[in-house]
Short mmCIF file of C-alpha atoms in Angstrom, two decimals:
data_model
loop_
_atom_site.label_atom_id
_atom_site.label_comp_id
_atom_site.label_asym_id
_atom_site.label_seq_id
_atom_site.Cartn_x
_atom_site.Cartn_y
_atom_site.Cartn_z
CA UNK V 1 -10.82 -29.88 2.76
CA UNK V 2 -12.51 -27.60 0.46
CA UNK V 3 -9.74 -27.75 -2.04
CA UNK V 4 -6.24 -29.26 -2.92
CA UNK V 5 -3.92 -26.54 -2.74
CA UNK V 6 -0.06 -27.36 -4.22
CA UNK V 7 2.63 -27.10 -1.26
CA UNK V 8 5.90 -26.27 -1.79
CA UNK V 9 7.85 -26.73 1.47
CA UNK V 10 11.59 -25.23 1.80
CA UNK V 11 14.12 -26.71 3.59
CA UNK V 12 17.26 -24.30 3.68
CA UNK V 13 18.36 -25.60 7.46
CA UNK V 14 20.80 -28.17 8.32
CA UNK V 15 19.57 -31.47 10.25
CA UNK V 16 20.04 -31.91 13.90
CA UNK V 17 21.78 -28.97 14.49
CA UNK V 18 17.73 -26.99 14.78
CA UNK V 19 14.85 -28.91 14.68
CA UNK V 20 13.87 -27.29 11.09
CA UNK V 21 13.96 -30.18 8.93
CA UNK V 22 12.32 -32.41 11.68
CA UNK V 23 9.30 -30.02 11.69
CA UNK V 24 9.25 -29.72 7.69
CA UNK V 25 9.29 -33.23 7.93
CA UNK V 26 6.21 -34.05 10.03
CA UNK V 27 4.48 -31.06 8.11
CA UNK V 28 5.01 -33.00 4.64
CA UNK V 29 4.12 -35.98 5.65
CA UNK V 30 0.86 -34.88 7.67
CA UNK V 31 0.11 -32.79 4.20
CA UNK V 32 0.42 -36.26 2.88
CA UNK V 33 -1.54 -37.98 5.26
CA UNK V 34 -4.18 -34.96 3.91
CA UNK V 35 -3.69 -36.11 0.31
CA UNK V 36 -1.90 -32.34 -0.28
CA UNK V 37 0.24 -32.35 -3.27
CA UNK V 38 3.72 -31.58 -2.13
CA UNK V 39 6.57 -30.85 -3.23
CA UNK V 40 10.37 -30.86 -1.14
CA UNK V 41 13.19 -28.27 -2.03
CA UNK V 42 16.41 -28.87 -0.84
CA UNK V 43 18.83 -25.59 -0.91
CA UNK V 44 21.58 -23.67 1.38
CA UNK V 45 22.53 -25.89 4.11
CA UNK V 46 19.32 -28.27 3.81
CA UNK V 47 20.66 -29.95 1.10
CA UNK V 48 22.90 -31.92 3.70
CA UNK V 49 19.32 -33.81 4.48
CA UNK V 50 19.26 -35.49 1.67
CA UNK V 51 23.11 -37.14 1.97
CA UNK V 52 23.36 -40.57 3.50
CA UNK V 53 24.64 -42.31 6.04
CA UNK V 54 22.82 -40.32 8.81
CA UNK V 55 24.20 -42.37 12.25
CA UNK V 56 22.32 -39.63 14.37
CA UNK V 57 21.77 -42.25 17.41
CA UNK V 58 24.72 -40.85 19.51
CA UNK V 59 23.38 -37.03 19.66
CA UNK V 60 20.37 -38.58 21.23
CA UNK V 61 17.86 -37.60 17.70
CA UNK V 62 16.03 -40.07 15.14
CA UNK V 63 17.92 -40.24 12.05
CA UNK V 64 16.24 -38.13 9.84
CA UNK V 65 17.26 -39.44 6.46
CA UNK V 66 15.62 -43.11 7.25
CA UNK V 67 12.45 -40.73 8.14
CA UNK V 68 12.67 -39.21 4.95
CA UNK V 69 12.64 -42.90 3.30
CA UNK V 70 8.98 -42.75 4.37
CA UNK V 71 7.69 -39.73 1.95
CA UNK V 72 7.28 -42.29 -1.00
CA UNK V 73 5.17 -44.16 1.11
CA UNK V 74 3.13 -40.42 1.98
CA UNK V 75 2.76 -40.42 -2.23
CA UNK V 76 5.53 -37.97 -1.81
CA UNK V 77 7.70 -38.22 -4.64
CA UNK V 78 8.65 -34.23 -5.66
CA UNK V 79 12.04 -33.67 -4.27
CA UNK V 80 14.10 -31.30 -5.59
CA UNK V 81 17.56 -29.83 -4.89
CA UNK V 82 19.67 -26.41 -5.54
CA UNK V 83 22.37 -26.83 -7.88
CA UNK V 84 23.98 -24.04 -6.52
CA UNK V 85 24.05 -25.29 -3.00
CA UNK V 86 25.54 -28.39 -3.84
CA UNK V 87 28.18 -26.79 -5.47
CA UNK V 88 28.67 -24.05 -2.68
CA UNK V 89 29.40 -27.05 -0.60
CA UNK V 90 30.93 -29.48 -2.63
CA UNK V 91 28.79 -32.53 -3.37
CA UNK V 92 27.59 -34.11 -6.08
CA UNK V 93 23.65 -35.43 -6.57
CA UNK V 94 25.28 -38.84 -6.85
CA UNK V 95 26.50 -38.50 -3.34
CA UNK V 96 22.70 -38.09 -1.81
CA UNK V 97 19.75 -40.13 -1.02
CA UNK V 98 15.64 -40.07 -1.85
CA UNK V 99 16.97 -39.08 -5.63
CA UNK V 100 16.05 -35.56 -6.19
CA UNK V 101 15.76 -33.49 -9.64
CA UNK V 102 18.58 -31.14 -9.43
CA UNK V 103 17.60 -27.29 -9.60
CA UNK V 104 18.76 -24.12 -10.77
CA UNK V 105 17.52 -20.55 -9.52
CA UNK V 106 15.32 -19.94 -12.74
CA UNK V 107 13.88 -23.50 -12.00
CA UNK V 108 13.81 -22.84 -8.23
CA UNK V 109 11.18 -19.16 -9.24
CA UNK V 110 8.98 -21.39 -11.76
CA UNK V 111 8.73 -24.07 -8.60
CA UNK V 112 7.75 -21.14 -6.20
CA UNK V 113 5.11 -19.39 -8.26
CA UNK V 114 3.76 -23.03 -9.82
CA UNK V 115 2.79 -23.92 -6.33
CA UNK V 116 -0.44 -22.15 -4.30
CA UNK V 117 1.25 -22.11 -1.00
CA UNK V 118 4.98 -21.95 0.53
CA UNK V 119 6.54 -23.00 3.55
CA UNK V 120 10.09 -22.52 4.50
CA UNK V 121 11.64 -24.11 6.99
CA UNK L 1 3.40 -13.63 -8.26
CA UNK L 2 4.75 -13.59 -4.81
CA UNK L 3 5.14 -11.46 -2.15
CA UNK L 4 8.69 -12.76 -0.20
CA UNK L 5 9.54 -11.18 3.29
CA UNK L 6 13.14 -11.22 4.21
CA UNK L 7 13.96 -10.61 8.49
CA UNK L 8 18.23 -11.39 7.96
CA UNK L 9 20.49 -8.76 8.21
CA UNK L 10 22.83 -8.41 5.00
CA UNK L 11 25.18 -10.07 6.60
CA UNK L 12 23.12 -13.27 6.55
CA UNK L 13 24.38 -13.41 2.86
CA UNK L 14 22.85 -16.80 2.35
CA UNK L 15 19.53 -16.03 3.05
CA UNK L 16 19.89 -12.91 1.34
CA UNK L 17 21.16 -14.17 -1.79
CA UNK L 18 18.25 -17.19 -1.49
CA UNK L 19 15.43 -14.82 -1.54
CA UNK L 20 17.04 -12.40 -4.26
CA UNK L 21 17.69 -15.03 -6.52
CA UNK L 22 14.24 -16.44 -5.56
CA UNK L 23 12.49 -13.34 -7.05
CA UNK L 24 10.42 -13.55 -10.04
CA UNK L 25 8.96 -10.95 -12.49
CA UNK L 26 6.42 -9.21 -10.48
CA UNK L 27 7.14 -10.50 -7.67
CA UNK L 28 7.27 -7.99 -4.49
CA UNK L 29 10.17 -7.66 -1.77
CA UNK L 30 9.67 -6.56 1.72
CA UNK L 31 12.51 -5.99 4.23
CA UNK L 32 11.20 -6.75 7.60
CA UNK L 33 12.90 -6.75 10.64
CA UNK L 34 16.81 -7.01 10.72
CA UNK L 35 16.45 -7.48 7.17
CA UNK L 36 15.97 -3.54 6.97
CA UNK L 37 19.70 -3.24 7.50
CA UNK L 38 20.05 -4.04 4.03
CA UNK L 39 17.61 -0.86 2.77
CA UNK L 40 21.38 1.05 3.37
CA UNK L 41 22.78 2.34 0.01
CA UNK L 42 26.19 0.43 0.74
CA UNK L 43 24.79 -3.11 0.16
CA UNK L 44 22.31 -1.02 -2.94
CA UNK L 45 24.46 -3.33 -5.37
CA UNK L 46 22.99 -6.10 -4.14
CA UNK L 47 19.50 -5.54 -5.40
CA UNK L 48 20.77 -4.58 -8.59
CA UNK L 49 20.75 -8.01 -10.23
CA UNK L 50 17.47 -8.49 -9.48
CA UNK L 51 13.95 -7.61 -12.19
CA UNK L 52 13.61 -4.27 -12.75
CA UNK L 53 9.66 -5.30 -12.29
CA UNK L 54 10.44 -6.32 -8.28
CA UNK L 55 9.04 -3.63 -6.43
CA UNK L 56 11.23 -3.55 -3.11
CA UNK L 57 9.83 -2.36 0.39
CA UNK L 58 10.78 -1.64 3.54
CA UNK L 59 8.78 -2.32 7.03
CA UNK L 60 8.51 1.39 8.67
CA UNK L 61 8.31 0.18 12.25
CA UNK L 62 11.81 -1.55 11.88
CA UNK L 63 13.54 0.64 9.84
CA UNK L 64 12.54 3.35 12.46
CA UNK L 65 13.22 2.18 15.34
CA UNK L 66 16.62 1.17 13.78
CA UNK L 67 16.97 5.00 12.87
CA UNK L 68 17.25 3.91 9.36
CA UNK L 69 14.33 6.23 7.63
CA UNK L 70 16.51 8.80 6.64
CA UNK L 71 19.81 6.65 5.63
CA UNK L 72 17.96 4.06 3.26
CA UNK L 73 18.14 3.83 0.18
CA UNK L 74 15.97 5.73 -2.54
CA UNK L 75 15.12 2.41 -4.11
CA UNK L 76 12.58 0.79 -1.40
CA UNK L 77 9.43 1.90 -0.68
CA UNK L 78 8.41 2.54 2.94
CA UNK L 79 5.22 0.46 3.50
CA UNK L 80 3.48 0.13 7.32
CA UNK L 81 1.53 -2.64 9.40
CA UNK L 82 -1.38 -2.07 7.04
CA UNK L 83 0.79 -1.94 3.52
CA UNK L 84 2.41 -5.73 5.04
CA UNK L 85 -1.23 -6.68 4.83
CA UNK L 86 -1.96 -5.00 1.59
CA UNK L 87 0.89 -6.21 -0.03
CA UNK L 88 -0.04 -10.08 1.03
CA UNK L 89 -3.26 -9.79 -0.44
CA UNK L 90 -1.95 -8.00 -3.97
CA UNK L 91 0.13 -10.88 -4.20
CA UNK L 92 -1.01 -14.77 -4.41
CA UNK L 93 1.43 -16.01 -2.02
CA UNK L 94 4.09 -14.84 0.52
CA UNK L 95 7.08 -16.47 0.87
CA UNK L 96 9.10 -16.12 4.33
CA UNK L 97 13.17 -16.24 4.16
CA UNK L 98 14.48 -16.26 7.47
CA UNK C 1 -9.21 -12.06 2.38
CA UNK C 2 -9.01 -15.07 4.65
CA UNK C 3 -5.39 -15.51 5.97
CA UNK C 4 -3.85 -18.09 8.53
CA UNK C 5 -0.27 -17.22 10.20
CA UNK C 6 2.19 -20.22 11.09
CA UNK C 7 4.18 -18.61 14.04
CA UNK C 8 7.37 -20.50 14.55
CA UNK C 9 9.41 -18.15 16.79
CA UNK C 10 9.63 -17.53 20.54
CA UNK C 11 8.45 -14.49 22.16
CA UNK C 12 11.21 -12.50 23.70
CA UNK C 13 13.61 -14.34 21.62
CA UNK C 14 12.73 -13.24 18.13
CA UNK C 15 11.29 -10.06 17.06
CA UNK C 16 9.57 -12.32 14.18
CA UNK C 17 6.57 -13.46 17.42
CA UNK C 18 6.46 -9.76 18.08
CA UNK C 19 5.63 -9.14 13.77
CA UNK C 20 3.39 -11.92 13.51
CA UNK C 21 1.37 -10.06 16.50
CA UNK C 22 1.26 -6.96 14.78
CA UNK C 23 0.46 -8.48 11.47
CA UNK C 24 -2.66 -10.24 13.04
CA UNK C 25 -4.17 -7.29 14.48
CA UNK C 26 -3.34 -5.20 11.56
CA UNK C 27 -5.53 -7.40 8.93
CA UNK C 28 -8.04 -8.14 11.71
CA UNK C 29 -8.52 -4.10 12.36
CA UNK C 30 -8.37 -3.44 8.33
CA UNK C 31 -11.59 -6.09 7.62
CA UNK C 32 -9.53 -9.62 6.86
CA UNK C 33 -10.22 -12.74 8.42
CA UNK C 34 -7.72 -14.77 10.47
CA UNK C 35 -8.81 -18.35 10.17
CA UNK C 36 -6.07 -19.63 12.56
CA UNK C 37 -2.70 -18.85 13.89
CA UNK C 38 -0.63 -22.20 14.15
CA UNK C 39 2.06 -21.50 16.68
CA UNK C 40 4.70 -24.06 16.18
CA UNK C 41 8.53 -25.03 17.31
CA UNK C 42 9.74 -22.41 19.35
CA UNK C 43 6.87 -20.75 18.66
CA UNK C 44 4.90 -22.93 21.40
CA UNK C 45 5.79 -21.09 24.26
CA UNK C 46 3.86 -18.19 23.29
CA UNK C 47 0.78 -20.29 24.74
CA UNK C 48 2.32 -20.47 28.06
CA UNK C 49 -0.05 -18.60 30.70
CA UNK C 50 3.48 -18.49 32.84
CA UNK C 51 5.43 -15.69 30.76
CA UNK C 52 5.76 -12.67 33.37
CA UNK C 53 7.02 -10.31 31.39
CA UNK C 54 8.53 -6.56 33.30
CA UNK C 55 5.07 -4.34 32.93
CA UNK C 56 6.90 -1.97 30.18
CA UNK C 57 6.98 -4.76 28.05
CA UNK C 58 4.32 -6.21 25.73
CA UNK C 59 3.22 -9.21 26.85
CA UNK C 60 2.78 -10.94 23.73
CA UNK C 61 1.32 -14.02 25.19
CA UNK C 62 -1.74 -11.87 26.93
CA UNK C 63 -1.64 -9.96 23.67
CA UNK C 64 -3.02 -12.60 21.51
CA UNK C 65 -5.32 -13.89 24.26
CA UNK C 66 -7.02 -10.47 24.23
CA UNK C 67 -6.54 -10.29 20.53
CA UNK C 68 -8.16 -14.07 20.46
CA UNK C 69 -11.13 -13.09 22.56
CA UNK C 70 -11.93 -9.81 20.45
CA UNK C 71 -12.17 -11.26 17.54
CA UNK C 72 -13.13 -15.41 18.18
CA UNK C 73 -9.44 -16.22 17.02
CA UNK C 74 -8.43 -19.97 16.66
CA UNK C 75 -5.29 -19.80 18.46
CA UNK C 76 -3.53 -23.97 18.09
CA UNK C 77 -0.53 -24.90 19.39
CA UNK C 78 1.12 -27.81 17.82
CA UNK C 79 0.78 -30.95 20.54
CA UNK C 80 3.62 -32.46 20.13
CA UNK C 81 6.38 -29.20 19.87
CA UNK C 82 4.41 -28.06 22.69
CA UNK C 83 4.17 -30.93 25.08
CA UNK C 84 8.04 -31.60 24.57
CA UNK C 85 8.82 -27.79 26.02
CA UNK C 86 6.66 -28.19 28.62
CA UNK C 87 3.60 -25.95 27.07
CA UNK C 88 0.79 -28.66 29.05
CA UNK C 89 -2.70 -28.25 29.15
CA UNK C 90 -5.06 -29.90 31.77
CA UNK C 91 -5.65 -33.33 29.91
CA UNK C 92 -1.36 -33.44 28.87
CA UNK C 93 -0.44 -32.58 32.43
CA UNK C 94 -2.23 -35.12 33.81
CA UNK C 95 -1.30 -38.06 31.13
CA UNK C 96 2.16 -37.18 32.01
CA UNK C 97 1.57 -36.93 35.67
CA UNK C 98 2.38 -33.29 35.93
CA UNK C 99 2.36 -30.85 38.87
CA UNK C 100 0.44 -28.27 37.05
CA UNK C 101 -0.83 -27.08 33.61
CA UNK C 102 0.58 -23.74 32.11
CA UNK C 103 -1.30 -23.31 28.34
CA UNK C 104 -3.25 -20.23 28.77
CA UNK C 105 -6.87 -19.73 28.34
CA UNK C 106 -7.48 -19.14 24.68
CA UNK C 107 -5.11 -21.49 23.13
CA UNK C 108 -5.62 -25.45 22.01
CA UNK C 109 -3.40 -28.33 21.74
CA UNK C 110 -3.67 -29.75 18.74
CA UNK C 111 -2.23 -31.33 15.98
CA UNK C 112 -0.42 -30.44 12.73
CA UNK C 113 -3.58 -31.89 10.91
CA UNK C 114 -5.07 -28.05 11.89
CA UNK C 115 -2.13 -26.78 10.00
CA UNK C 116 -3.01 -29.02 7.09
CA UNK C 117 -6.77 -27.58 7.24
CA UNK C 118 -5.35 -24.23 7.41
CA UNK C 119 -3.37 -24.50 4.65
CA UNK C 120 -6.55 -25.82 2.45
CA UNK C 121 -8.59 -23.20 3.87
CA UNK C 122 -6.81 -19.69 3.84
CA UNK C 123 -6.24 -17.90 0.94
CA UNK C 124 -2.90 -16.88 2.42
CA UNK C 125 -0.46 -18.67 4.92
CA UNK C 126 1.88 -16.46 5.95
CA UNK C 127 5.22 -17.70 8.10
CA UNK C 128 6.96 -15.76 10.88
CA UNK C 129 10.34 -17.57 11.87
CA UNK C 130 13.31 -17.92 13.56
#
């Protein structure tokens, strides 16, 4: 690695129903693995990855919010989420897991251009 | 500064509204793809919000072969293949909403 | 400018595999570099040597294989979204005792570690998706 660029992955899909946030997931975590910073946003309909209780056994996929437990482990502690989302659908930051800093849009441009690279997913 | 490629059709509004409300001063905005739909002038309000220091574009393959060249709007700037290309490297990162 | 392209759509699905073609060439023919394409999800089955497509249609798989040869492209498609669709090459089709392999000549498993390297070593990553 010549250099340690700043990654700023997107998540805007909602889990299990594509395999988005499974990708993003192994993407962050082999970033990790790399010793990438990185940095998790949350917004549109992937905000619902972050709320608990994932029972995901009975649609035949891994839960993804226990893999998401693992990112601290990865020295990936930069999770973020879209106010605006959550309100678009209802929930409250108390209401989700992995304790991410709550975002607005103006927070959400400073996040995309303080970061070298970003991935949506 | 970023350069952010959009490929929804207006009527994905929430990807729409994500990458407009994504945009930052100089930032750049190119229409690719389906997302050319939205160079009409009826959804023109929709970019009005947005930094009068975006400069918007428009992906000439896909707006013509969606015989859109002569409806869009005045506002974006028809760029081809080799503008895409130009554009990503005027920029310092590209963002894709799709 | 040294760019790498993360292709995560199907071809023939998504006009986004069809872009990401064009968008390749396009910097390749105006003097960029393309350090690697990383074909991903959906995007997979672009490596598979099996797509027939009717003869007035691109074939976008044959495309890049031409494009990859021109130009001494590294074309990597992720292992593990590719070995789950059935994108195999030699070694995967016979560790999962396989009738046949189907990744075409000019494209590597490998693993999202080459994305990671990509990522560290373009000065632009730039996503097609779906």
């Amino acid at each position: 690695m010549s250099d340690k660029k700043k990654v700023l992955i997107i998540n805007r899909r909602a889990p299990y129903g594509r395999s988005n946030a499974r990708d993003s997931l192994d993407v962050a975590l082999t970033c990790g693995v790399f010793e990438m910073p990185i940095s998790l946003l949350f917004a549109d309909d992937g905000v619902f990855q972050l709320l608990g209780g994932h029972q995901a056994k009975d649609i035949g996929q891994k839960n993804l919010s226990a893999n998401l437990a693992a990112l601290p482990m990865y020295d990936i502690d930069q999770l973020f989420v879209c106010e605006s989302s959550l309100n678009t659908h209802g929930l409250a930051s108390d209401q989700l897991d992995h304790n991410p800093t709550v975002v607005d849009h103006n927070a959400i441009q400073q996040l995309i251009q303080s970061h070298d690279v970003v991935l949506t997913f | 500064m970023a350069l952010h490629t959009l490929n929804q059709p207006p009527g994905n509004t929430q990807c729409l509204e994500r990458c407009l409300n994504a945009l930052s001063d100089g930032d750049a905005l190119l229409l690719i793809e389906d997302g050319v739909l939205a160079t009409l002038p009826a959804h023109a309000s929709r970019f009005d919000a947005i930094a009068a220091n975006v400069s918007l574009f428009a992906l000439q393959a896909d707006l013509d072969a969606r015989g859109l060249n002569v409806l869009k709007d005045a506002r974006f700037t028809v760029v081809d293949d080799g503008g895409f290309v130009d554009l990503a490297c005027e920029q310092d990162k590209v963002v894709s909403w799709y | 400018m040294k760019f790498s392209i993360i292709v995560q759509a199907a071809p023939y699905s998504c006009q986004s595999a069809e872009t990401a073609y064009r968008f390749a060439k396009t910097l390749l023919d105006t003097g960029h570099d393309l350090h690697r394409v990383f074909f991903y999800g959906d995007g997979v089955h672009t490596g598979s040597a099996f797509a027939s497509p009717p003869q007035d249609e691109p074939n976008i798989p044959a495309n890049w294989q031409a494009l990859a040869a021109d130009h001494d492209l590294d074309l990597v498609v992720c292992i593990a979204a590719a070995v789950r669709r059935g994108v195999l090459d030699d070694t995967e089709a016979g560790r999962y005792s396989k009738s046949g392999s189907n990744l075409a000549a000019g494209f590597e498993l490998s693993g999202l570690g080459q994305l990671a390297d990509a990522i560290a070593q373009s000065d632009r990553v730039i996503t097609f998706g779906a």
